[in-house]
Amino acid sequence: MISKNKIAAVVLSSAMALTSALPAFASSTYEVNKVSQIEASGSISGLRVIVTVPANTLKANTPEKIRFTLPTDLTMPTGTNFATIGGTFSTPMIGANLKNQFTNVSAVALGGTGTSGNNYVEFTVYKANDPASPAALGEGRLVIDFPALKASGLNTGDVKLKAEAASDSAFSNASITIATVGSGSVAVSVDDIKNISSSNSQPVDSIYFKEDRSAALKTDPTSIKLKLPAGFSWANKAAVSVNSIWGTSGIATVDTTAGDERELIIKGNSLSSQAAYFRLDGATINVDESVAKKGDVIVNVSGATTTTPSSFTIARYGEFNTNVSVYGDVPTIPAGKNFDTISEIGSFKIEEEIAGSLIDDRTITLTLPEGARWNTPNSASPYAGFTKNGETKEGRVNGISWTIVDKDDAGRILKGTFDILQNNSTTAAKYILEKAQVSTAVDFSGDLAVEVGGTAGMTGKLVLAKVAPSATVSVSEVKPVTLGLGAQAIGDITITEGIKEAFNKDNTLLSTTVEGSTTEDNVINVQLPLGVFFDGTPTVEVTSGDMLIETSSITVNQNGSDGSQGSLRFRVKSSSTTPSAIKISNVKITSDRTVPEGDIVVKVRGSAVNKSAFSGRGTAASAVVAKLVTPAPSEVKPDATFKIGDTKYNVNGVEKSMDVAPYIKDGRTFLPVRFVAEALGVTSDNIIFDGATGTVTLIKGSTVAQFTIGSKELKINGATIQMDVAAEISSDRTMLPLRYIAQALGASVAFDEATQTVTVK
């Protein structure tokens, strides 16, 4: 669609071109009011030429002549009297107390019979008498208004009017540009894009047609064709009228019978002599809703006339319906934040398909998922968290008032009530809302999917943010630990931010208690289970990213009023600009007798990771860092499994690896002595190999077992037991049949033929 201004502006332009050498006093100037744009066979109308000579140029009682000759193929109306063919001229006053130097002007016009065969008009002027003082005789000025000039096959380019005078005349010879010949076009436009529905005979705005020069609209049965897209048709062609705005009128009509129902044909009846501007009024459109596509209704423009543009939007089709959708990019925000810029969600759009779809006092509700809220519990209404985007088109929407309506004060349900103006606006509303901030529980992650409801008819879900976990925690190795023993080493613990600034140094806490936080600010709290404590202070360091921690704040504590729970705390000194990782190494723990056998889980909590106040949801991340494998502080009961051909084995639920796999040879199951001994509780310093003699010694408690590579003798506490096979070396490891390893170390064994699994206890 082309926008247009219906107010025409007339610009005064001037053209002057001098030819051969002239006497010094021949210094007249020529101005034209416009340079017309015309077709080769168009018309020039409203041409005015102003001729001016300086003061004191003319001689008294001496006539001066100036002739204006038209180019070939451009003619004036037939006649010898300039006035009778529609021309006029005048000699206006020059200014206050200045009389025009020209007087007694006469004109002769000749239509096509001049010496060159071209039309011309010749003017004769005399010098006026000097006026009485204080008036004076000023410059000479002749204003000439030409009649309509008709072209018939002019060449492309500038059209020149030739000014000629005698060599000793006060008038100069000149070639004056009065028009430019080219291929004209008609601009097609509408002022307003109407919203239409599938009801019959939907009115559209007037369609405007503006020639850029005379004769641009061609005389042709299909001068201009307006074709609607599939599913749309012109409802009543006979009701469409052509109305002139300016220029030549009556040059076009609507052909009510030509074309199919999708086509509206404008027939060119005659060429304009003045560039025409006209409009079509009363057009209506029918819609076949089974075919028509919702959205812009685009008219294709074609025909014998050159038009711009080749298509334009005449209407917007839709039903009385309102849609809500995500607008723009969906941000990623960290969990556990509380109504600040880092927790700003994405924008969404409420849009009418056609104007009038939204009804006054109807509502829209936006419900956040569990673990998220629009505002703090029991906060004051109304809610003012949204900002209206600058691309919003209000239409008839005066505003939306928002309130939080949860009955349980959870702050999850937001209701907006529409205030609709009772006017006739045809602009479909497009309301874009942005910059709302939410609070999420620190353990929330994934899509922040807002459920849409309310009485305005909008439904669905909007994903307005991706919530990244504030933290993840991992351990380098899950080690077994023994109940009741102190200073037991476990693997390195790594805490990683889910997003930059997730570990916030801001010390602002809510007035309500933030679970997992303390009265201290910006604290990360690494918390052990009840009955488990840190033994000594681990090493804490940032291993990636640019977050800084206060090393002086690293402390080991016992949580709870009775000191029944261990924790490691430290403060964030500076928030990150890239996600950072914190490594906790040299970790040793102690457990008391109350801790049940099984997983030891560490939790990441504290005010640095959790700024929200969701009851029971204070842990940002957790991970198993060790396994308590003994039910009492006495001897560890071993439970190990090995699989034939597999280098992985399991000890008390913990998977481990070895560098040689068990195998079956001559009906015997061979296992690596070192790994079986370690699984049964023999420490590495009690597994001794004498390379000189090939002797292996195992010491477990009061038992000493010995055997030699290549020998069938097994000695237990000095007593010799004969074996039916000898110990051997495989892949640099000492291998012995399972039965004799168990006998040497006092263990029981079982072999599962189906799974090829050996169990040692």
mmCIF file of N, CA and C in Angstrom, residues 405-467:
data_model
loop_
_atom_site.group_PDB
_atom_site.id
_atom_site.type_symbol
_atom_site.label_atom_id
_atom_site.label_comp_id
_atom_site.label_asym_id
_atom_site.label_seq_id
_atom_site.Cartn_x
_atom_site.Cartn_y
_atom_site.Cartn_z
ATOM 1 N N VAL A 405 -4.774 -12.705 42.073
ATOM 2 C CA VAL A 405 -6.066 -13.175 42.583
ATOM 3 C C VAL A 405 -5.998 -14.532 43.266
ATOM 4 N N ASP A 406 -4.814 -15.060 43.580
ATOM 5 C CA ASP A 406 -4.726 -16.359 44.247
ATOM 6 C C ASP A 406 -5.475 -16.341 45.569
ATOM 7 N N LYS A 407 -6.259 -17.353 45.794
ATOM 8 C CA LYS A 407 -6.967 -17.440 47.072
ATOM 9 C C LYS A 407 -6.020 -17.791 48.216
ATOM 10 N N ASP A 408 -4.953 -18.522 47.896
ATOM 11 C CA ASP A 408 -4.017 -18.934 48.947
ATOM 12 C C ASP A 408 -2.801 -18.027 49.025
ATOM 13 N N ASP A 409 -2.885 -16.861 48.384
ATOM 14 C CA ASP A 409 -1.797 -15.879 48.417
ATOM 15 C C ASP A 409 -0.480 -16.437 47.890
ATOM 16 N N ALA A 410 -0.568 -17.361 46.934
ATOM 17 C CA ALA A 410 0.658 -17.927 46.370
ATOM 18 C C ALA A 410 1.298 -17.006 45.350
ATOM 19 N N GLY A 411 0.550 -16.032 44.844
ATOM 20 C CA GLY A 411 1.104 -15.085 43.884
ATOM 21 C C GLY A 411 1.311 -15.655 42.503
ATOM 22 N N ARG A 412 0.604 -16.738 42.157
ATOM 23 C CA ARG A 412 0.806 -17.390 40.856
ATOM 24 C C ARG A 412 -0.179 -16.925 39.797
ATOM 25 N N ILE A 413 -1.362 -16.462 40.187
ATOM 26 C CA ILE A 413 -2.408 -16.151 39.209
ATOM 27 C C ILE A 413 -2.573 -14.644 39.088
ATOM 28 N N LEU A 414 -2.384 -14.154 37.874
ATOM 29 C CA LEU A 414 -2.500 -12.728 37.577
ATOM 30 C C LEU A 414 -3.692 -12.535 36.646
ATOM 31 N N LYS A 415 -4.573 -11.609 37.009
ATOM 32 C CA LYS A 415 -5.759 -11.347 36.185
ATOM 33 C C LYS A 415 -5.700 -9.939 35.623
ATOM 34 N N GLY A 416 -5.890 -9.832 34.309
ATOM 35 C CA GLY A 416 -5.958 -8.534 33.648
ATOM 36 C C GLY A 416 -7.369 -8.271 33.162
ATOM 37 N N THR A 417 -7.894 -7.076 33.467
ATOM 38 C CA THR A 417 -9.240 -6.693 33.047
ATOM 39 C C THR A 417 -9.134 -5.609 31.987
ATOM 40 N N PHE A 418 -9.811 -5.800 30.851
ATOM 41 C CA PHE A 418 -9.705 -4.888 29.717
ATOM 42 C C PHE A 418 -10.655 -3.703 29.874
ATOM 43 N N ASP A 419 -10.112 -2.514 29.646
ATOM 44 C CA ASP A 419 -10.905 -1.281 29.585
ATOM 45 C C ASP A 419 -11.001 -0.901 28.110
ATOM 46 N N ILE A 420 -12.188 -1.046 27.523
ATOM 47 C CA ILE A 420 -12.378 -0.853 26.087
ATOM 48 C C ILE A 420 -13.151 0.433 25.834
ATOM 49 N N LEU A 421 -12.607 1.283 24.964
ATOM 50 C CA LEU A 421 -13.284 2.525 24.591
ATOM 51 C C LEU A 421 -14.454 2.218 23.661
ATOM 52 N N GLN A 422 -15.532 2.939 23.846
ATOM 53 C CA GLN A 422 -16.711 2.740 22.998
ATOM 54 C C GLN A 422 -16.645 3.704 21.815
ATOM 55 N N ASN A 423 -15.760 3.424 20.886
ATOM 56 C CA ASN A 423 -15.646 4.257 19.686
ATOM 57 C C ASN A 423 -15.657 3.375 18.449
ATOM 58 N N ASN A 424 -15.471 3.972 17.302
ATOM 59 C CA ASN A 424 -15.564 3.239 16.040
ATOM 60 C C ASN A 424 -14.201 2.981 15.412
ATOM 61 N N SER A 425 -13.162 2.892 16.232
ATOM 62 C CA SER A 425 -11.831 2.646 15.689
ATOM 63 C C SER A 425 -11.811 1.333 14.911
ATOM 64 N N THR A 426 -11.190 1.369 13.746
ATOM 65 C CA THR A 426 -11.064 0.161 12.919
ATOM 66 C C THR A 426 -9.681 -0.474 13.058
ATOM 67 N N THR A 427 -8.877 0.042 13.981
ATOM 68 C CA THR A 427 -7.536 -0.504 14.203
ATOM 69 C C THR A 427 -7.611 -1.677 15.168
ATOM 70 N N ALA A 428 -7.174 -2.839 14.721
ATOM 71 C CA ALA A 428 -7.133 -4.005 15.601
ATOM 72 C C ALA A 428 -6.060 -3.793 16.660
ATOM 73 N N ALA A 429 -6.410 -4.058 17.903
ATOM 74 C CA ALA A 429 -5.470 -3.830 19.004
ATOM 75 C C ALA A 429 -4.339 -4.851 18.961
ATOM 76 N N LYS A 430 -3.142 -4.382 19.235
ATOM 77 C CA LYS A 430 -1.968 -5.246 19.401
ATOM 78 C C LYS A 430 -1.235 -4.746 20.635
ATOM 79 N N TYR A 431 -1.458 -5.426 21.754
ATOM 80 C CA TYR A 431 -0.889 -5.011 23.032
ATOM 81 C C TYR A 431 0.334 -5.871 23.323
ATOM 82 N N ILE A 432 1.497 -5.244 23.444
ATOM 83 C CA ILE A 432 2.741 -5.972 23.713
ATOM 84 C C ILE A 432 3.219 -5.589 25.108
ATOM 85 N N LEU A 433 3.341 -6.593 25.981
ATOM 86 C CA LEU A 433 3.716 -6.360 27.374
ATOM 87 C C LEU A 433 5.064 -7.017 27.646
ATOM 88 N N GLU A 434 5.922 -6.310 28.389
ATOM 89 C CA GLU A 434 7.294 -6.772 28.587
ATOM 90 C C GLU A 434 7.820 -6.350 29.949
ATOM 91 N N LYS A 435 9.036 -6.829 30.246
ATOM 92 C CA LYS A 435 9.837 -6.430 31.404
ATOM 93 C C LYS A 435 9.240 -6.843 32.748
ATOM 94 N N ALA A 436 8.355 -7.842 32.772
ATOM 95 C CA ALA A 436 7.870 -8.359 34.054
ATOM 96 C C ALA A 436 8.960 -9.209 34.699
ATOM 97 N N GLN A 437 9.006 -9.177 36.030
ATOM 98 C CA GLN A 437 9.992 -9.952 36.779
ATOM 99 C C GLN A 437 9.264 -10.941 37.677
ATOM 100 N N VAL A 438 9.809 -12.136 37.779
ATOM 101 C CA VAL A 438 9.175 -13.173 38.582
ATOM 102 C C VAL A 438 10.146 -13.659 39.645
ATOM 103 N N SER A 439 9.589 -14.407 40.576
ATOM 104 C CA SER A 439 10.397 -15.090 41.575
ATOM 105 C C SER A 439 10.222 -16.580 41.356
ATOM 106 N N THR A 440 11.331 -17.324 41.373
ATOM 107 C CA THR A 440 11.263 -18.774 41.201
ATOM 108 C C THR A 440 11.966 -19.466 42.352
ATOM 109 N N ALA A 441 11.466 -20.646 42.700
ATOM 110 C CA ALA A 441 12.129 -21.447 43.721
ATOM 111 C C ALA A 441 13.516 -21.839 43.237
ATOM 112 N N VAL A 442 14.424 -22.001 44.168
ATOM 113 C CA VAL A 442 15.812 -22.260 43.788
ATOM 114 C C VAL A 442 15.977 -23.623 43.128
ATOM 115 N N ASP A 443 15.020 -24.539 43.349
ATOM 116 C CA ASP A 443 15.115 -25.861 42.724
ATOM 117 C C ASP A 443 14.259 -25.979 41.467
ATOM 118 N N PHE A 444 13.707 -24.834 40.994
ATOM 119 C CA PHE A 444 12.903 -24.841 39.764
ATOM 120 C C PHE A 444 13.844 -24.828 38.560
ATOM 121 N N SER A 445 13.497 -25.582 37.524
ATOM 122 C CA SER A 445 14.274 -25.524 36.282
ATOM 123 C C SER A 445 13.391 -25.960 35.123
ATOM 124 N N GLY A 446 13.762 -25.539 33.915
ATOM 125 C CA GLY A 446 12.998 -25.884 32.724
ATOM 126 C C GLY A 446 12.164 -24.726 32.225
ATOM 127 N N ASP A 447 11.137 -25.033 31.434
ATOM 128 C CA ASP A 447 10.286 -24.002 30.848
ATOM 129 C C ASP A 447 9.426 -23.320 31.904
ATOM 130 N N LEU A 448 9.390 -21.984 31.850
ATOM 131 C CA LEU A 448 8.433 -21.221 32.649
ATOM 132 C C LEU A 448 7.189 -21.062 31.768
ATOM 133 N N ALA A 449 6.300 -22.046 31.831
ATOM 134 C CA ALA A 449 5.121 -22.094 30.964
ATOM 135 C C ALA A 449 3.941 -21.456 31.681
ATOM 136 N N VAL A 450 3.479 -20.329 31.152
ATOM 137 C CA VAL A 450 2.371 -19.584 31.747
ATOM 138 C C VAL A 450 1.072 -20.043 31.091
ATOM 139 N N GLU A 451 0.125 -20.497 31.899
ATOM 140 C CA GLU A 451 -1.166 -20.945 31.384
ATOM 141 C C GLU A 451 -2.104 -19.758 31.249
ATOM 142 N N VAL A 452 -2.732 -19.635 30.071
ATOM 143 C CA VAL A 452 -3.598 -18.498 29.764
ATOM 144 C C VAL A 452 -5.058 -18.920 29.876
ATOM 145 N N GLY A 453 -5.863 -18.071 30.509
ATOM 146 C CA GLY A 453 -7.298 -18.313 30.619
ATOM 147 C C GLY A 453 -8.031 -16.989 30.718
ATOM 148 N N GLY A 454 -9.220 -17.014 31.306
ATOM 149 C CA GLY A 454 -9.993 -15.793 31.478
ATOM 150 C C GLY A 454 -11.222 -15.758 30.602
ATOM 151 N N THR A 455 -12.026 -14.699 30.766
ATOM 152 C CA THR A 455 -13.307 -14.595 30.063
ATOM 153 C C THR A 455 -13.190 -13.974 28.678
ATOM 154 N N ALA A 456 -11.999 -13.488 28.292
ATOM 155 C CA ALA A 456 -11.828 -12.890 26.960
ATOM 156 C C ALA A 456 -11.654 -13.940 25.872
ATOM 157 N N GLY A 457 -11.577 -15.212 26.261
ATOM 158 C CA GLY A 457 -11.532 -16.285 25.274
ATOM 159 C C GLY A 457 -10.152 -16.744 24.878
ATOM 160 N N MET A 458 -9.107 -16.187 25.457
ATOM 161 C CA MET A 458 -7.747 -16.596 25.113
ATOM 162 C C MET A 458 -7.326 -17.787 25.972
ATOM 163 N N THR A 459 -6.728 -18.791 25.353
ATOM 164 C CA THR A 459 -6.275 -19.983 26.060
ATOM 165 C C THR A 459 -4.909 -20.406 25.526
ATOM 166 N N GLY A 460 -4.313 -21.372 26.216
ATOM 167 C CA GLY A 460 -3.034 -21.905 25.768
ATOM 168 C C GLY A 460 -1.953 -21.712 26.812
ATOM 169 N N LYS A 461 -0.735 -22.000 26.423
ATOM 170 C CA LYS A 461 0.419 -21.824 27.299
ATOM 171 C C LYS A 461 1.486 -21.009 26.587
ATOM 172 N N LEU A 462 2.109 -20.112 27.331
ATOM 173 C CA LEU A 462 3.182 -19.273 26.814
ATOM 174 C C LEU A 462 4.461 -19.597 27.577
ATOM 175 N N VAL A 463 5.485 -20.027 26.875
ATOM 176 C CA VAL A 463 6.786 -20.218 27.523
ATOM 177 C C VAL A 463 7.505 -18.876 27.486
ATOM 178 N N LEU A 464 7.531 -18.190 28.636
ATOM 179 C CA LEU A 464 8.075 -16.834 28.698
ATOM 180 C C LEU A 464 9.513 -16.794 29.211
ATOM 181 N N ALA A 465 10.054 -17.934 29.609
ATOM 182 C CA ALA A 465 11.459 -17.970 30.034
ATOM 183 C C ALA A 465 11.905 -19.421 30.115
ATOM 184 N N LYS A 466 13.198 -19.607 29.988
ATOM 185 C CA LYS A 466 13.833 -20.876 30.305
ATOM 186 C C LYS A 466 14.554 -20.668 31.639
ATOM 187 N N VAL A 467 14.229 -21.485 32.628
ATOM 188 C CA VAL A 467 14.820 -21.322 33.955
ATOM 189 C C VAL A 467 15.974 -22.304 34.091
#
